[in-house]
Amino acid sequence: MEVRVSGVRKEFDRFPALHDVSLDINSGELIALLGPSGSGKTTLLRLIAGLETPTDGKVFFGDEDASLKSVQERNVGFVFQHYALFRHMTVIDNVGFGLKVRPGANRPSKEEIRRRSSELLDFVQLSGLEKRYPAQLSGGQRQRVALARAMAIEPRVLLLDEPFGALDAKVRKELRRWLREIHDKTQHTTVFVTHDQDEALELADRVVVMSQGKIEQVGTPDEVYDRPNSPFVYSFIGESSSLDVSIQSGTIHLGDKALDLKSEQADGKGVLYFRPHDVELLGGSEARISGVVIASRRVGATRRVELEIDGTESRVEIEIPADHPAKVGSPLAFLPKHWRVFGKSA
Ligand SMILES: Nc1ncnc2c1ncn2[C@@H]1O[C@H](COP(=O)(O)OP(=O)(O)OP(=O)(O)O)[C@@H](O)[C@H]1O
Ligand SMILES: [Mg+2]
């Protein structure tokens, strides 16, 4: 285990930014912290870096309590959300900076710093730009310099806070692939913050989904997408549709109608969640979720249909084959192939 966050709480002036957060980060793993704005991602990253101290709980590096270690001693490489390179230093001096400011005995020679810095620039595919100043680079090139600079100190852990946040979608996509390749080569333990689900799902070995200062779920991209464990994760990752239902003797009911869906949950009210594309159209309306088409539009290879559910005022969206007519006003019935019910209070 590389980093262990154990029961951490962080308050700012009594405002709890993190509540009881625990997370194990394995050596060599690329982990994404994913959550909406204000969910505590940056705060958690800064606590790992040692730039903040927990109000409660501990952070361990290996077996050692990191609260006894300074930011330098933790040996982390950090790329900030809105990162500024040193404007008056060339690209190569920016990369070598962390080595140059090391205390005497640990500081490599000038030549060694230069050699390592240009090796890293080569690695991030920026050779030839050594003598440029940050103002003479594109946004994507600057972030690559920032990453080379964070890696120069041979960090134990790389912490990246939305490193590509300010860049346009196409460049982001390229850098995302590139970062994954770099990670596969270097095997640095990396914690990557993003509020972009595609970025997290494509890039990470494991995704940590955060909401309101809490960890909602930790899992592989497949696990958090295919088996969301809370209504928040269902709606935050991928698309979801939901309907108010009740559970009566192991069967899910929509109003008075028993659906052909079984649940082991206790009787009571709940909300049924499913993916709009993960449904099966069925004839008849008995034991099905049935409704009337309110809107229908062609989206790429499929058709998106909004249904008003019989006997309710609820509307849900489903995705069906493009060749289905789905005329407005016509009846349609379906059942989700995969789904989950969460208790009403959850
Ligand atoms: N220094 C601070 N003083 C007071 N409150 C803070 C401080 N830093 C963060 N907060 C609060 O803690 C909460 C979590 O903030 P944090 O920056 O960790 O969110 P985030 O998930 O990184 O959001 P974003 O995606 O917008 O960067 C927010 O409500 C924020 O206002
Ligand atoms: Mg942030």
Coordinates of C-alpha atoms and ligand atoms in Angstrom, one line a residue:
M1 CA 0.0 0.0 0.0
E2 CA 1.4 3.4 -1.0
V3 CA -1.1 5.8 0.6
R4 CA -3.7 5.2 3.2
V5 CA -6.3 7.8 4.2
S6 CA -8.0 6.7 7.4
G7 CA -11.1 8.3 8.8
V8 CA -10.2 11.8 7.7
R9 CA -12.4 14.7 8.5
K10 CA -11.5 18.2 7.4
E11 CA -13.3 21.4 8.6
F12 CA -12.7 24.9 7.3
D13 CA -14.1 27.3 10.0
R14 CA -16.4 24.6 11.2
F15 CA -17.6 23.9 7.6
P16 CA -16.9 20.2 7.0
A17 CA -15.3 19.8 3.6
L18 CA -14.6 16.1 4.1
H19 CA -16.4 13.7 6.5
D20 CA -14.9 10.4 7.5
V21 CA -13.0 9.7 4.3
S22 CA -11.0 6.4 4.1
L23 CA -9.2 5.3 1.0
D24 CA -6.4 2.9 0.2
I25 CA -4.2 3.8 -2.8
N26 CA -2.1 0.9 -4.1
S27 CA 1.4 1.2 -5.4
G28 CA 1.6 1.9 -9.1
E29 CA -2.1 2.5 -9.4
L30 CA -3.8 5.4 -11.3
I31 CA -6.8 6.4 -9.3
A32 CA -9.3 9.1 -10.3
L33 CA -11.2 11.3 -7.8
L34 CA -14.4 12.1 -9.5
G35 CA -17.2 14.3 -8.2
P36 CA -19.1 17.6 -8.8
S37 CA -17.7 20.9 -7.9
G38 CA -17.3 21.4 -4.2
S39 CA -17.4 17.7 -3.4
G40 CA -14.0 17.8 -1.7
K41 CA -11.6 16.4 -4.4
T42 CA -9.0 19.2 -4.1
T43 CA -9.2 19.1 -0.3
L44 CA -8.5 15.4 -0.3
L45 CA -5.6 15.8 -2.7
R46 CA -4.1 18.6 -0.6
L47 CA -4.4 16.5 2.5
I48 CA -2.4 13.7 0.8
A49 CA 0.2 16.2 -0.3
G50 CA 0.5 17.6 3.2
L51 CA -0.7 21.1 2.1
E52 CA -3.6 20.7 4.6
T53 CA -3.8 18.9 7.9
P54 CA -6.8 16.8 8.8
T55 CA -9.1 18.0 11.6
D56 CA -9.5 14.3 12.5
G57 CA -8.1 11.0 11.1
K58 CA -4.7 10.2 9.6
V59 CA -2.9 9.9 6.3
F60 CA -0.2 7.1 6.0
F61 CA 2.5 6.8 3.5
G62 CA 3.4 3.1 3.6
D63 CA 3.2 2.2 7.3
E64 CA 4.3 5.7 8.4
D65 CA 2.0 8.3 9.8
A66 CA 2.5 11.1 7.3
S67 CA 1.4 13.8 9.8
L68 CA 4.9 13.7 11.1
K69 CA 6.3 14.5 7.6
S70 CA 6.6 17.8 5.9
V71 CA 5.4 18.4 2.3
Q72 CA 9.1 17.9 1.1
E73 CA 9.5 14.7 3.1
R74 CA 6.4 13.2 1.6
N75 CA 8.1 13.5 -1.8
V76 CA 4.9 14.1 -3.8
G77 CA 4.7 15.7 -7.3
F78 CA 1.9 18.1 -7.7
V79 CA 0.2 19.6 -10.7
F80 CA -2.4 22.1 -9.7
Q81 CA -5.9 22.8 -11.1
H82 CA -4.8 26.2 -12.5
Y83 CA -1.1 25.6 -12.7
A84 CA 1.3 28.5 -13.4
L85 CA 4.8 27.7 -14.5
F86 CA 7.5 30.1 -13.5
R87 CA 7.0 32.8 -16.2
H88 CA 10.6 34.1 -16.1
M89 CA 12.2 30.6 -16.4
T90 CA 12.7 28.7 -19.6
V91 CA 11.0 25.4 -20.0
I92 CA 14.0 23.3 -19.1
D93 CA 14.6 25.4 -15.9
N94 CA 11.0 25.0 -14.9
V95 CA 11.4 21.2 -15.2
G96 CA 14.6 21.2 -13.2
F97 CA 13.4 23.5 -10.5
G98 CA 12.4 20.9 -7.9
L99 CA 15.9 19.3 -8.1
K100 CA 17.7 22.7 -8.0
V101 CA 16.1 23.7 -4.7
R102 CA 16.9 20.4 -2.9
P103 CA 19.1 20.8 0.2
G104 CA 22.8 20.4 -0.5
A105 CA 23.5 16.7 -0.1
N106 CA 20.5 15.6 -2.1
R107 CA 21.0 18.1 -4.9
P108 CA 22.3 16.6 -8.1
S109 CA 25.0 18.5 -10.0
K110 CA 24.0 21.2 -12.6
E111 CA 24.9 18.8 -15.5
E112 CA 22.9 16.0 -13.9
I113 CA 19.8 18.3 -13.5
R114 CA 20.1 19.4 -17.1
R115 CA 20.4 15.9 -18.3
R116 CA 17.4 14.6 -16.4
S117 CA 15.3 17.6 -17.3
S118 CA 15.9 17.2 -21.0
E119 CA 15.3 13.5 -20.7
L120 CA 11.9 14.3 -19.2
L121 CA 11.1 16.8 -21.9
D122 CA 11.8 14.2 -24.4
F123 CA 9.5 11.9 -22.5
V124 CA 6.6 14.4 -22.6
Q125 CA 7.4 15.0 -26.3
L126 CA 8.6 18.5 -26.0
S127 CA 12.2 18.2 -27.0
G128 CA 13.3 21.2 -29.0
L129 CA 11.3 23.6 -26.8
E130 CA 13.9 23.7 -23.9
K131 CA 14.7 27.4 -24.3
R132 CA 11.2 28.7 -24.7
Y133 CA 9.3 30.6 -22.0
P134 CA 5.9 29.5 -20.8
A135 CA 4.2 32.4 -22.7
Q136 CA 5.5 30.9 -25.9
L137 CA 3.7 27.6 -25.4
S138 CA 0.2 26.3 -26.0
G139 CA -2.0 25.4 -23.0
G140 CA -1.5 21.7 -23.7
Q141 CA 2.3 22.1 -23.9
R142 CA 2.3 24.1 -20.6
Q143 CA 0.5 21.3 -18.8
R144 CA 3.0 18.8 -20.2
V145 CA 5.8 20.9 -18.8
A146 CA 4.0 21.0 -15.5
L147 CA 3.8 17.2 -15.5
A148 CA 7.5 16.8 -16.4
R149 CA 8.3 19.2 -13.6
A150 CA 6.2 17.2 -11.1
M151 CA 7.9 14.0 -12.2
A152 CA 11.4 15.4 -12.1
I153 CA 11.7 14.9 -8.3
E154 CA 11.0 11.2 -8.7
P155 CA 8.0 11.5 -6.5
R156 CA 6.6 8.7 -4.5
V157 CA 3.1 9.8 -5.5
L158 CA 1.9 12.1 -8.4
L159 CA -1.0 14.2 -7.5
L160 CA -2.8 15.8 -10.5
D161 CA -5.7 18.3 -9.9
E162 CA -7.6 18.6 -13.1
P163 CA -4.4 19.1 -15.0
F164 CA -6.3 19.4 -18.4
G165 CA -9.3 21.3 -17.0
A166 CA -8.6 24.5 -18.8
L167 CA -8.0 22.9 -22.2
D168 CA -10.4 22.3 -25.1
A169 CA -12.1 19.0 -25.5
K170 CA -9.9 17.7 -28.3
V171 CA -6.6 18.5 -26.6
R172 CA -7.9 17.0 -23.4
K173 CA -8.7 13.8 -25.1
E174 CA -5.2 13.6 -26.6
L175 CA -3.5 14.4 -23.3
R176 CA -5.7 11.9 -21.5
R177 CA -4.4 9.0 -23.7
W178 CA -0.9 10.3 -23.5
L179 CA -1.1 10.5 -19.6
R180 CA -2.3 6.8 -19.6
E181 CA 0.7 5.8 -21.7
I182 CA 3.1 7.8 -19.5
H183 CA 1.7 6.1 -16.5
D184 CA 2.0 2.7 -18.0
K185 CA 5.7 3.4 -18.7
T186 CA 6.6 5.0 -15.4
Q187 CA 4.2 3.2 -13.0
H188 CA 4.1 6.2 -10.7
T189 CA 1.3 5.9 -8.1
T190 CA -1.0 8.6 -9.4
V191 CA -4.1 10.4 -8.0
F192 CA -5.9 12.3 -10.7
V193 CA -8.8 14.7 -9.9
T194 CA -11.5 15.3 -12.5
H195 CA -15.2 16.2 -12.7
D196 CA -15.4 14.7 -16.2
Q197 CA -16.7 11.1 -16.0
D198 CA -15.4 10.1 -19.4
E199 CA -11.9 11.2 -18.3
A200 CA -12.2 9.1 -15.1
L201 CA -13.7 6.1 -16.8
E202 CA -11.2 6.0 -19.6
L203 CA -8.1 6.8 -17.7
A204 CA -8.2 5.2 -14.2
D205 CA -7.6 1.8 -12.8
R206 CA -10.1 2.7 -10.0
V207 CA -12.5 5.5 -9.7
V208 CA -13.4 7.2 -6.4
V209 CA -16.8 8.9 -6.7
M210 CA -17.2 11.8 -4.3
S211 CA -20.2 13.8 -3.3
Q212 CA -20.6 16.5 -0.6
G213 CA -17.4 15.6 1.2
K214 CA -18.0 11.9 1.2
I215 CA -16.8 8.9 -0.8
E216 CA -19.9 7.4 -2.4
Q217 CA -18.2 4.5 -4.1
V218 CA -14.8 3.1 -5.0
G219 CA -14.4 0.7 -7.8
T220 CA -13.1 -0.1 -11.3
P221 CA -14.7 1.9 -14.1
D222 CA -16.8 -1.2 -14.9
E223 CA -17.9 -1.6 -11.3
V224 CA -19.0 2.0 -10.8
Y225 CA -20.8 2.1 -14.2
D226 CA -22.4 -1.3 -14.1
R227 CA -23.1 -1.6 -10.4
P228 CA -23.7 1.9 -8.9
N229 CA -24.3 1.5 -5.2
S230 CA -26.3 4.7 -4.6
P231 CA -28.8 7.0 -6.4
F232 CA -26.1 9.6 -6.6
V233 CA -23.6 7.4 -8.5
Y234 CA -26.4 6.1 -10.7
S235 CA -27.2 9.6 -11.8
F236 CA -23.7 11.1 -11.8
I237 CA -22.0 8.4 -13.9
G238 CA -23.7 7.7 -17.2
E239 CA -27.3 8.3 -17.9
S240 CA -30.1 7.0 -15.7
S241 CA -33.9 7.0 -15.6
S242 CA -35.8 6.6 -12.4
L243 CA -39.4 5.9 -11.3
D244 CA -41.1 5.9 -7.9
V245 CA -42.1 2.4 -7.0
S246 CA -43.0 0.2 -4.0
I247 CA -41.9 -3.2 -3.0
Q248 CA -44.7 -5.6 -1.9
S249 CA -43.8 -9.2 -0.9
G250 CA -40.7 -9.3 -3.1
T251 CA -42.3 -7.8 -6.2
I252 CA -41.8 -4.3 -7.5
H253 CA -45.0 -2.4 -8.0
L254 CA -45.7 0.7 -10.1
G255 CA -48.8 2.2 -8.5
D256 CA -51.1 -0.9 -8.1
K257 CA -49.5 -2.8 -10.9
A258 CA -47.2 -5.7 -10.1
L259 CA -44.2 -5.6 -12.4
D260 CA -42.3 -8.6 -13.6
L261 CA -39.4 -7.5 -11.5
K262 CA -38.4 -9.2 -8.2
S263 CA -36.6 -7.6 -5.3
E264 CA -35.2 -9.1 -2.1
Q265 CA -35.6 -5.8 -0.3
A266 CA -38.0 -5.2 2.5
D267 CA -41.5 -3.9 1.7
G268 CA -41.8 -0.2 1.4
K269 CA -41.3 2.7 -1.0
G270 CA -38.4 3.0 -3.3
V271 CA -37.0 4.4 -6.5
L272 CA -36.2 2.2 -9.4
Y273 CA -33.1 3.2 -11.4
F274 CA -32.0 1.9 -14.8
R275 CA -30.1 2.9 -17.8
P276 CA -32.2 4.4 -20.7
H277 CA -30.4 2.2 -23.2
D278 CA -30.6 -1.0 -21.2
V279 CA -34.3 -1.8 -21.7
E280 CA -36.3 -4.3 -23.6
L281 CA -39.5 -3.4 -25.5
L282 CA -42.3 -5.8 -24.8
G283 CA -45.8 -6.4 -26.1
G284 CA -48.9 -5.8 -23.9
S285 CA -48.9 -3.7 -20.8
E286 CA -49.5 -6.2 -18.0
A287 CA -46.5 -6.5 -15.6
R288 CA -44.6 -4.0 -17.8
I289 CA -43.8 -0.4 -17.4
S290 CA -46.2 1.1 -19.9
G291 CA -46.9 4.6 -21.1
V292 CA -47.6 6.9 -24.0
V293 CA -44.9 8.5 -26.2
I294 CA -44.6 12.2 -25.4
A295 CA -41.5 12.9 -27.5
S296 CA -39.4 10.9 -29.9
R297 CA -36.1 11.9 -31.6
R298 CA -33.5 10.2 -33.5
V299 CA -30.1 10.3 -31.8
G300 CA -27.3 8.8 -33.9
A301 CA -27.9 5.0 -34.3
T302 CA -30.8 4.9 -31.9
R303 CA -34.1 6.6 -31.0
R304 CA -34.7 8.4 -27.7
V305 CA -38.3 8.3 -26.5
E306 CA -39.9 10.1 -23.6
L307 CA -42.8 8.2 -22.1
E308 CA -45.5 9.4 -19.7
I309 CA -46.1 6.4 -17.5
D310 CA -49.7 5.1 -17.3
G311 CA -51.6 6.1 -14.2
T312 CA -48.8 8.5 -13.1
E313 CA -47.5 11.9 -14.1
S314 CA -43.9 10.5 -14.2
R315 CA -41.9 10.7 -17.4
V316 CA -39.0 8.5 -18.2
E317 CA -36.6 8.4 -21.1
I318 CA -35.6 5.2 -22.9
E319 CA -33.5 4.4 -25.9
I320 CA -34.9 2.1 -28.5
P321 CA -33.9 0.9 -32.0
A322 CA -33.9 3.7 -34.6
D323 CA -36.3 1.8 -36.9
H324 CA -39.1 1.7 -34.3
P325 CA -41.8 4.2 -35.3
A326 CA -42.6 5.4 -31.7
K327 CA -45.2 7.9 -32.9
V328 CA -46.1 10.6 -30.4
G329 CA -49.3 9.5 -28.7
S330 CA -48.8 5.8 -29.3
P331 CA -48.5 3.2 -26.4
L332 CA -45.2 1.6 -25.5
A333 CA -44.2 -1.0 -22.9
F334 CA -40.9 -2.1 -21.6
L335 CA -38.9 -3.5 -18.8
P336 CA -35.3 -2.6 -17.8
K337 CA -32.8 -5.4 -18.3
H338 CA -30.6 -4.3 -15.4
W339 CA -31.9 -2.1 -12.6
R340 CA -31.7 -1.3 -8.9
V341 CA -34.2 -0.1 -6.3
F342 CA -33.0 2.2 -3.6
G343 CA -35.1 2.8 -0.4
K344 CA -36.9 6.1 -0.5
S345 CA -34.8 7.6 2.4
A346 CA -31.5 6.8 0.7
Ligands
LIG1 N1 -9.5 27.1 2.3 C1 -10.8 26.9 2.4 N2 -11.5 27.6 3.3 C2 -12.9 27.4 3.4 N3 -13.6 26.5 2.7 C3 -12.9 25.8 1.8 C4 -11.5 26.0 1.6 N4 -11.1 25.1 0.7 C5 -12.2 24.4 0.3 N5 -13.3 24.8 1.0 C6 -14.7 24.3 0.8 O1 -14.6 22.9 0.9 C7 -15.5 22.3 -0.1 C8 -14.7 21.4 -0.9 O2 -13.8 22.1 -1.7 P1 -12.8 21.5 -2.8 O3 -12.0 22.6 -3.3 O4 -12.1 20.3 -2.2 O5 -13.9 20.9 -3.9 P2 -13.6 20.3 -5.3 O6 -14.3 19.0 -5.3 O7 -12.1 20.3 -5.6 O8 -14.3 21.3 -6.3 P3 -13.9 21.8 -7.8 O9 -14.4 20.7 -8.8 O10 -14.8 23.0 -8.0 O11 -12.5 22.1 -7.8 C9 -16.2 23.4 -0.8 O12 -17.4 23.7 -0.3 C10 -15.2 24.6 -0.5 O13 -15.9 25.8 -0.6
MG2 MG -10.9 21.3 -7.0

